[in-house]
Coordinates of C-alpha atoms and ligand atoms in Angstrom, one line a residue:
M1263 CA 15.5 6.1 7.6
Q1264 CA 13.8 2.6 8.2
L1265 CA 12.3 2.6 4.7
S1266 CA 15.7 2.9 2.7
Q1267 CA 17.3 -0.1 4.6
S1268 CA 17.5 -3.3 2.5
Y1269 CA 15.6 -6.3 3.8
T1270 CA 16.3 -10.4 2.8
L1271 CA 12.9 -12.0 2.5
P1272 CA 13.0 -15.8 3.9
S1273 CA 13.9 -17.1 0.5
G1274 CA 16.8 -15.3 0.5
V1275 CA 16.0 -12.9 -2.1
E1276 CA 17.2 -9.4 -1.0
L1277 CA 15.0 -6.3 -1.7
K1278 CA 17.3 -3.1 -1.5
N1279 CA 14.5 -0.8 0.9
R1280 CA 11.1 -1.8 2.3
I1281 CA 9.1 -0.3 -0.1
L1282 CA 7.3 -2.0 -2.7
M1283 CA 4.9 -0.9 -5.4
A1284 CA 1.6 -2.6 -4.7
P1285 CA 0.2 -4.5 -7.3
M1286 CA -2.5 -2.2 -9.8
T1287 CA -4.9 -3.6 -12.4
N1288 CA -4.1 -1.4 -15.4
F1289 CA -6.1 -2.2 -18.1
L1290 CA -3.2 -1.9 -20.6
S1291 CA -2.2 -5.2 -21.7
N1292 CA -3.8 -6.2 -25.0
D1293 CA -6.8 -8.2 -26.0
D1294 CA -5.3 -11.5 -25.9
G1295 CA -3.5 -10.9 -22.3
S1296 CA -0.2 -10.1 -23.5
V1297 CA 1.9 -7.2 -22.2
S1298 CA 1.8 -3.8 -24.6
L1299 CA 4.3 -1.4 -25.4
K1300 CA 3.0 1.8 -23.1
E1301 CA 2.5 -1.2 -20.4
L1302 CA 6.0 -1.5 -19.9
D1303 CA 6.3 1.8 -20.4
Y1304 CA 3.9 2.3 -17.4
Y1305 CA 6.1 0.3 -15.1
A1306 CA 9.3 1.4 -16.2
R1307 CA 8.3 4.6 -14.6
R1308 CA 7.4 3.2 -11.4
S1309 CA 10.4 0.8 -11.5
G1310 CA 13.6 1.8 -9.6
G1311 CA 13.1 3.5 -6.2
V1312 CA 11.0 0.7 -5.1
G1313 CA 12.6 -2.4 -3.7
A1314 CA 10.0 -4.9 -6.0
V1315 CA 7.3 -4.3 -7.9
I1316 CA 4.2 -6.4 -7.4
T1317 CA 2.3 -6.5 -10.9
A1318 CA -1.1 -6.2 -11.5
C1319 CA -2.9 -9.7 -11.3
A1320 CA -2.5 -12.0 -14.2
N1321 CA -5.4 -14.3 -15.1
V1322 CA -3.7 -18.4 -14.5
N1323 CA -6.9 -19.4 -17.0
A1324 CA -9.1 -17.9 -19.3
Q1325 CA -11.7 -18.8 -16.8
G1326 CA -10.2 -16.2 -14.1
K1327 CA -9.9 -13.0 -16.4
G1328 CA -11.9 -10.6 -14.3
F1329 CA -10.8 -6.9 -16.4
E1330 CA -10.9 -6.0 -19.9
G1331 CA -7.0 -5.3 -20.3
E1332 CA -5.8 -7.7 -17.9
I1333 CA -2.3 -9.3 -18.2
G1334 CA -2.6 -13.1 -18.9
V1335 CA 0.2 -15.9 -17.9
D1336 CA -2.1 -18.9 -18.9
R1337 CA -0.4 -19.7 -21.9
D1338 CA 3.5 -20.2 -23.1
E1339 CA 3.3 -17.8 -25.9
L1340 CA 2.8 -15.4 -23.1
I1341 CA 6.2 -15.9 -21.6
P1342 CA 7.7 -13.6 -23.9
G1343 CA 6.1 -10.5 -23.4
L1344 CA 5.7 -11.5 -19.6
R1345 CA 9.9 -11.4 -20.0
K1346 CA 9.6 -8.1 -21.4
L1347 CA 7.7 -7.0 -18.8
A1348 CA 10.6 -8.3 -15.9
A1349 CA 13.2 -7.0 -18.1
S1350 CA 11.9 -3.2 -18.0
I1351 CA 10.9 -3.2 -14.0
H1352 CA 14.4 -5.1 -14.0
E1353 CA 16.3 -2.4 -15.9
Q1354 CA 15.3 0.2 -13.6
G1355 CA 16.7 -1.4 -10.5
S1356 CA 14.0 -3.0 -8.9
K1357 CA 12.8 -6.6 -8.1
A1358 CA 9.6 -8.0 -10.1
I1359 CA 7.0 -10.3 -8.5
L1360 CA 3.9 -11.1 -10.6
Q1361 CA 0.6 -11.7 -9.0
I1362 CA -1.2 -14.4 -9.7
Y1363 CA -4.7 -14.9 -9.8
H1364 CA -8.3 -16.0 -10.8
G1365 CA -10.8 -13.9 -10.3
G1366 CA -13.7 -16.7 -9.9
R1367 CA -17.5 -15.3 -9.2
M1368 CA -16.2 -11.3 -9.8
C1369 CA -15.7 -11.8 -13.6
P1370 CA -18.0 -10.5 -15.7
P1371 CA -19.4 -12.8 -18.0
H1372 CA -18.6 -11.5 -21.4
L1373 CA -14.5 -11.8 -20.6
V1374 CA -15.1 -15.8 -19.6
P1375 CA -15.9 -19.1 -22.0
H1376 CA -19.8 -19.2 -22.2
N1377 CA -20.2 -16.4 -20.7
E1378 CA -19.9 -18.3 -17.1
P1379 CA -18.1 -17.1 -14.0
V1380 CA -17.1 -19.9 -11.5
S1381 CA -16.5 -19.9 -7.8
A1382 CA -16.4 -22.3 -5.4
S1383 CA -20.7 -22.7 -4.6
A1384 CA -23.1 -21.3 -6.7
I1385 CA -23.9 -18.1 -4.7
A1386 CA -23.7 -14.4 -6.4
P1387 CA -21.7 -11.7 -4.6
E1388 CA -24.3 -9.4 -2.9
R1389 CA -23.9 -6.6 -5.5
E1390 CA -26.6 -4.9 -7.9
G1391 CA -26.8 -6.9 -10.9
A1392 CA -24.3 -9.6 -10.2
V1393 CA -24.8 -12.9 -11.8
T1394 CA -25.1 -16.4 -9.6
P1395 CA -21.7 -18.4 -10.6
R1396 CA -21.4 -22.1 -11.8
A1397 CA -19.7 -24.0 -8.5
L1398 CA -16.7 -25.6 -9.9
T1399 CA -16.6 -29.5 -10.3
E1400 CA -13.8 -31.5 -8.6
E1401 CA -11.9 -32.0 -11.5
E1402 CA -12.1 -28.5 -11.9
I1403 CA -10.8 -27.2 -8.8
E1404 CA -7.7 -29.7 -9.5
Q1405 CA -7.1 -28.1 -12.7
T1406 CA -7.0 -24.6 -11.3
I1407 CA -4.6 -25.5 -8.6
I1408 CA -2.3 -26.9 -12.0
D1409 CA -2.7 -23.2 -13.5
F1410 CA -1.6 -21.6 -11.0
G1411 CA 1.5 -23.8 -10.5
E1412 CA 1.4 -23.7 -14.1
A1413 CA 1.5 -19.7 -13.8
A1414 CA 4.6 -19.8 -11.5
R1415 CA 6.4 -21.9 -13.9
R1416 CA 5.8 -20.0 -16.4
A1417 CA 6.8 -17.0 -14.2
I1418 CA 10.4 -18.4 -13.7
K1419 CA 10.7 -18.9 -17.0
A1420 CA 9.9 -15.2 -18.0
G1421 CA 12.9 -14.1 -15.6
F1422 CA 10.6 -12.9 -12.4
D1423 CA 12.0 -12.9 -8.8
G1424 CA 8.9 -14.0 -7.6
V1425 CA 5.0 -14.5 -7.5
E1426 CA 2.8 -13.1 -5.1
I1427 CA -0.3 -15.6 -5.1
H1428 CA -3.7 -13.3 -5.0
G1429 CA -6.0 -14.3 -1.9
A1430 CA -7.4 -11.5 -1.4
N1431 CA -9.9 -8.6 -2.3
T1432 CA -13.0 -11.1 -3.0
Y1433 CA -11.1 -13.4 -5.8
L1434 CA -11.4 -17.1 -6.0
L1435 CA -9.1 -18.0 -3.4
Q1436 CA -10.8 -15.8 -1.1
Q1437 CA -14.0 -17.0 -2.6
F1438 CA -12.9 -20.9 -1.2
F1439 CA -12.2 -19.0 2.3
S1440 CA -15.5 -17.3 2.6
P1441 CA -18.3 -18.9 4.2
H1442 CA -20.4 -16.5 2.2
S1443 CA -19.4 -17.9 -1.2
N1444 CA -18.2 -21.1 -0.1
R1445 CA -21.0 -23.7 0.9
R1446 CA -19.2 -26.9 -0.3
K1447 CA -20.0 -29.8 1.7
D1448 CA -16.9 -32.0 0.1
Q1449 CA -13.1 -31.6 1.2
W1450 CA -13.1 -28.3 -0.2
G1451 CA -15.6 -26.6 2.1
G1452 CA -17.5 -27.0 5.4
N1453 CA -15.8 -25.8 8.4
V1454 CA -13.1 -23.3 8.8
R1455 CA -10.0 -25.5 8.2
N1456 CA -11.7 -27.4 5.1
R1457 CA -12.0 -23.9 3.5
M1458 CA -8.2 -23.7 3.8
N1459 CA -8.1 -26.1 1.6
F1460 CA -7.4 -24.5 -1.8
P1461 CA -5.5 -22.1 -0.8
L1462 CA -3.2 -24.5 0.7
A1463 CA -3.6 -26.8 -2.5
V1464 CA -2.2 -23.6 -4.6
I1465 CA 0.4 -22.9 -2.4
E1466 CA 2.1 -26.1 -1.7
T1467 CA 1.5 -26.8 -5.6
V1468 CA 3.3 -23.3 -6.6
I1469 CA 6.1 -24.4 -4.3
K1470 CA 6.7 -27.7 -5.3
K1471 CA 7.3 -25.6 -9.2
V1472 CA 9.5 -23.3 -7.9
T1473 CA 11.5 -26.2 -6.2
A1474 CA 11.2 -28.1 -9.5
H1475 CA 11.9 -24.9 -11.7
A1476 CA 13.7 -22.0 -9.7
D1477 CA 17.7 -22.2 -10.3
K1478 CA 18.1 -18.9 -8.1
P1479 CA 16.0 -18.0 -4.7
F1480 CA 12.4 -17.2 -5.7
V1481 CA 9.6 -15.1 -3.6
V1482 CA 6.4 -16.9 -3.2
G1483 CA 4.1 -14.6 -0.9
Y1484 CA 0.7 -14.4 0.1
R1485 CA -2.1 -11.7 -0.6
L1486 CA -5.5 -12.1 1.9
S1487 CA -7.9 -9.8 2.8
P1488 CA -8.5 -10.6 6.7
E1489 CA -12.5 -9.3 6.8
E1490 CA -15.6 -9.8 4.6
R1491 CA -18.6 -7.4 5.3
E1492 CA -21.4 -10.2 4.6
N1493 CA -23.2 -12.5 6.6
P1494 CA -21.9 -15.4 6.5
G1495 CA -18.2 -14.0 5.7
I1496 CA -15.0 -13.8 6.7
T1497 CA -14.4 -12.9 10.3
M1498 CA -10.7 -11.7 12.2
E1499 CA -11.3 -15.0 14.1
D1500 CA -11.3 -17.2 10.7
T1501 CA -8.2 -15.1 10.0
L1502 CA -6.1 -15.6 12.6
Q1503 CA -7.0 -19.3 12.5
F1504 CA -5.9 -18.6 8.6
I1505 CA -2.6 -17.0 9.5
D1506 CA -2.1 -19.7 12.3
V1507 CA -1.8 -22.3 9.0
L1508 CA 0.0 -19.8 6.3
T1509 CA 3.2 -19.4 8.7
D1510 CA 3.9 -22.8 8.2
Q1511 CA 4.1 -22.9 4.4
N1512 CA 7.0 -21.4 3.7
L1513 CA 6.0 -18.4 2.1
D1514 CA 8.1 -15.7 1.8
Y1515 CA 5.8 -12.4 3.3
L1516 CA 2.1 -12.1 3.6
H1517 CA 0.5 -9.2 2.5
I1518 CA -2.5 -7.7 4.1
S1519 CA -5.1 -6.2 2.0
L1520 CA -6.8 -2.8 4.2
S1521 CA -7.6 0.4 2.4
Q1522 CA -6.5 1.9 5.7
F1523 CA -3.1 0.9 7.1
H1524 CA -4.8 0.8 10.7
Q1525 CA -8.3 0.1 10.6
S1526 CA -9.9 -1.9 13.0
S1527 CA -12.7 -4.9 12.7
M1528 CA -15.3 -3.6 10.1
R1529 CA -17.4 -6.2 11.5
D1530 CA -17.0 -5.8 15.0
D1531 CA -17.4 -2.2 16.3
H1532 CA -16.4 -2.7 19.9
S1533 CA -13.1 -4.2 18.3
T1534 CA -10.6 -1.1 18.7
R1535 CA -7.0 -3.0 18.0
P1536 CA -5.7 -2.3 14.4
V1537 CA -6.2 -5.7 12.2
I1538 CA -2.6 -4.8 11.4
N1539 CA -1.3 -5.6 15.0
Q1540 CA -3.7 -8.6 15.4
I1541 CA -2.0 -10.3 12.4
V1542 CA 1.5 -9.3 13.1
E1543 CA 1.1 -10.6 16.8
R1544 CA -0.4 -13.5 15.5
A1545 CA 2.5 -14.2 12.7
G1546 CA 5.2 -14.0 15.4
Q1547 CA 8.7 -14.0 13.7
K1548 CA 7.9 -16.7 11.4
V1549 CA 6.6 -15.0 8.2
P1550 CA 7.2 -11.1 7.2
V1551 CA 4.1 -9.3 6.8
M1552 CA 3.2 -6.3 4.6
G1553 CA 1.3 -3.4 5.1
V1554 CA -0.9 -1.4 3.0
G1555 CA -3.3 1.5 2.8
S1556 CA -3.5 4.7 2.7
L1557 CA -0.1 5.7 3.6
Y1558 CA 1.1 8.4 1.3
T1559 CA 3.8 10.6 3.2
P1560 CA 7.1 9.0 4.1
N1561 CA 6.5 9.6 7.6
E1562 CA 3.4 7.5 7.6
V1563 CA 5.4 4.9 6.0
E1564 CA 8.1 5.7 8.8
E1565 CA 5.3 5.1 11.6
A1566 CA 3.8 2.2 9.8
L1567 CA 7.1 0.1 9.6
E1568 CA 6.9 0.5 13.3
T1569 CA 4.5 -2.5 13.3
V1570 CA 5.6 -4.2 9.9
P1571 CA 8.9 -4.9 8.0
L1572 CA 7.5 -4.3 4.8
V1573 CA 4.7 -1.7 2.9
S1574 CA 3.4 -1.5 0.0
L1575 CA 2.3 1.9 -1.9
G1576 CA -0.3 1.6 -4.3
R1577 CA -2.0 5.1 -5.1
E1578 CA 0.8 7.3 -3.9
L1579 CA 2.6 5.6 -6.6
L1580 CA 0.4 6.2 -9.2
I1581 CA 0.6 10.1 -7.9
E1582 CA 4.2 10.4 -7.7
P1583 CA 6.3 7.6 -9.7
D1584 CA 9.4 9.0 -8.0
W1585 CA 8.5 9.1 -4.7
M1586 CA 11.4 6.9 -3.4
Q1587 CA 14.3 9.4 -5.7
K1588 CA 12.5 12.4 -3.9
I1589 CA 13.0 11.2 -0.7
Q1590 CA 16.4 10.6 -1.4
S1591 CA 17.0 13.8 -2.9
G1592 CA 14.5 15.6 -0.2
D1593 CA 12.3 16.7 -3.3
S1594 CA 8.6 17.7 -2.3
I1595 CA 6.5 14.8 -2.5
R1596 CA 3.1 15.2 -4.3
T1597 CA 0.3 13.2 -2.5
K1598 CA -2.4 14.1 -4.9
M1599 CA -3.2 13.5 -8.2
P1600 CA -2.8 16.9 -10.3
K1601 CA -5.9 17.2 -12.3
A1602 CA -4.1 17.9 -15.7
P1603 CA -1.1 15.9 -15.6
G1604 CA 2.0 16.4 -17.3
E1605 CA 3.6 13.9 -19.4
D1606 CA 5.8 12.6 -16.1
I1607 CA 3.0 10.4 -14.1
L1608 CA 2.5 8.2 -17.3
I1609 CA -0.7 6.9 -16.9
P1610 CA -1.4 5.6 -20.0
E1611 CA -5.4 5.4 -21.5
P1612 CA -7.8 3.9 -20.8
M1613 CA -5.9 3.4 -17.0
W1614 CA -6.4 6.9 -16.8
T1615 CA -10.0 7.5 -18.0
K1616 CA -11.1 4.2 -15.7
I1617 CA -9.4 5.5 -12.2
M1618 CA -10.6 8.9 -12.4
S1619 CA -14.2 8.1 -13.6
V1620 CA -14.6 6.4 -10.3
P1621 CA -15.2 9.2 -7.7
N1622 CA -12.8 9.5 -5.1
W1623 CA -10.6 6.1 -5.9
I1624 CA -7.2 8.5 -6.2
P1625 CA -6.9 12.0 -4.0
V1626 CA -7.1 14.5 -6.5
E1627 CA -5.6 18.4 -6.8
K1628 CA -8.4 20.6 -5.9
Ligands
FMN2945 C1 -5.9 1.3 -9.8 C2 -6.0 0.0 -8.8 C3 -6.0 -1.3 -9.3 C4 -5.5 -2.3 -8.2 N1 -5.6 -3.7 -8.8 C5 -5.3 -4.5 -7.7 C6 -4.9 -6.0 -8.3 O1 -4.9 -6.2 -9.6 N2 -4.5 -6.7 -7.6 C7 -4.5 -6.5 -6.0 O2 -4.4 -7.3 -5.4 N3 -5.0 -4.8 -5.7 C8 -5.6 -4.6 -6.7 N4 -5.5 -3.2 -6.0 C9 -5.5 -2.6 -4.7 C10 -4.1 -1.8 -4.2 O3 -3.1 -3.4 -4.1 C11 -3.8 -1.6 -2.5 O4 -4.4 -2.6 -1.9 C12 -5.0 -0.3 -2.7 O5 -5.1 0.5 -3.9 C13 -4.6 0.3 -0.8 O6 -3.3 0.8 -1.0 P1 -3.1 2.2 -1.6 O7 -4.0 2.9 -0.4 O8 -1.6 2.8 -1.3 O9 -3.5 2.6 -2.9 C14 -5.6 -1.6 -6.9 C15 -5.7 -0.6 -6.3 C16 -5.9 0.5 -7.3 C17 -6.2 2.0 -7.0

């Protein structure tokens, strides 16, 4: 099967197969952002089969913390815990990639300094009860870029094999690329090219840190969401222009965040071509594209691998931690969460309650 074949990323890091664990926030870290013991168990349980585990998003500074129980990479004192996390993934036999991020205007006020979320501009997200963020100053923008670089340095020190820069799912990097949240008139906003400047500066700084600090090949991936529903909002046309530029940044992969792997445009009903195919065509041979989205069975994944070289699995690895191992052994693979899971699923509290409390977030056995 294609999914079991190894794959070498542009940096030279070799993945033993084409499957990665998608980044999933687990609400399991300690209040100070340090890694907890139950978090180590949760990751170890899901490591070993997949080529690499991409961790939950880790905030690069205090202002970027978006969830309770979120893992932090914003201080050197967190490095020892991060080292344990990388080691617990490595011990099972998978590569470890730390997702680095800033939540921007999506951060709940009580988690950030002065109860004041920040963003590109002072525009609230379109959801009930959302607060209006404060627009970052030029100086704060420069500092945030440095913070992403420092996060990459800490990931290297902690022994990770790479970082994934989280430019997707409505968080700060996407907020700069979005014409909804970015109304700036300076070098960081305005036309679509200027709206790329913040994510590009983050990528450049991260890569510089890697060059300076890594003594072996180190993965730098970038995750993005191709469209937004809002008006104005990111369109496929914007994203394809962004892909043209991203493919020249020496990245190891582009991870396209979609809820359905094969979905077509959510803004344009007349466009029926899957978004992922449009992106793969535009990226050409320059950067590998990673797909994701409601893939559960080996057949679905094999079919997806006809389009992209790499696939990440999120919810399916919550449901079936031994997904890869069971393919190899020929055992039947669970694709729905048991109502009362046994110990083997190992989703510690409060993660279990959080994910089960959102209706239909995870498919559950009848
Ligand atoms: C519990 C949970 C937490 C998530 N947290 C993150 C996150 O921290 N970073 C991120 O980029 N995506 C996050 N996602 C999105 C997943 O990476 C993935 O894109 C999404 O679940 C679709 O893939 P799937 O259908 O295989 O689950 C999360 C998804 C779930 C279910």
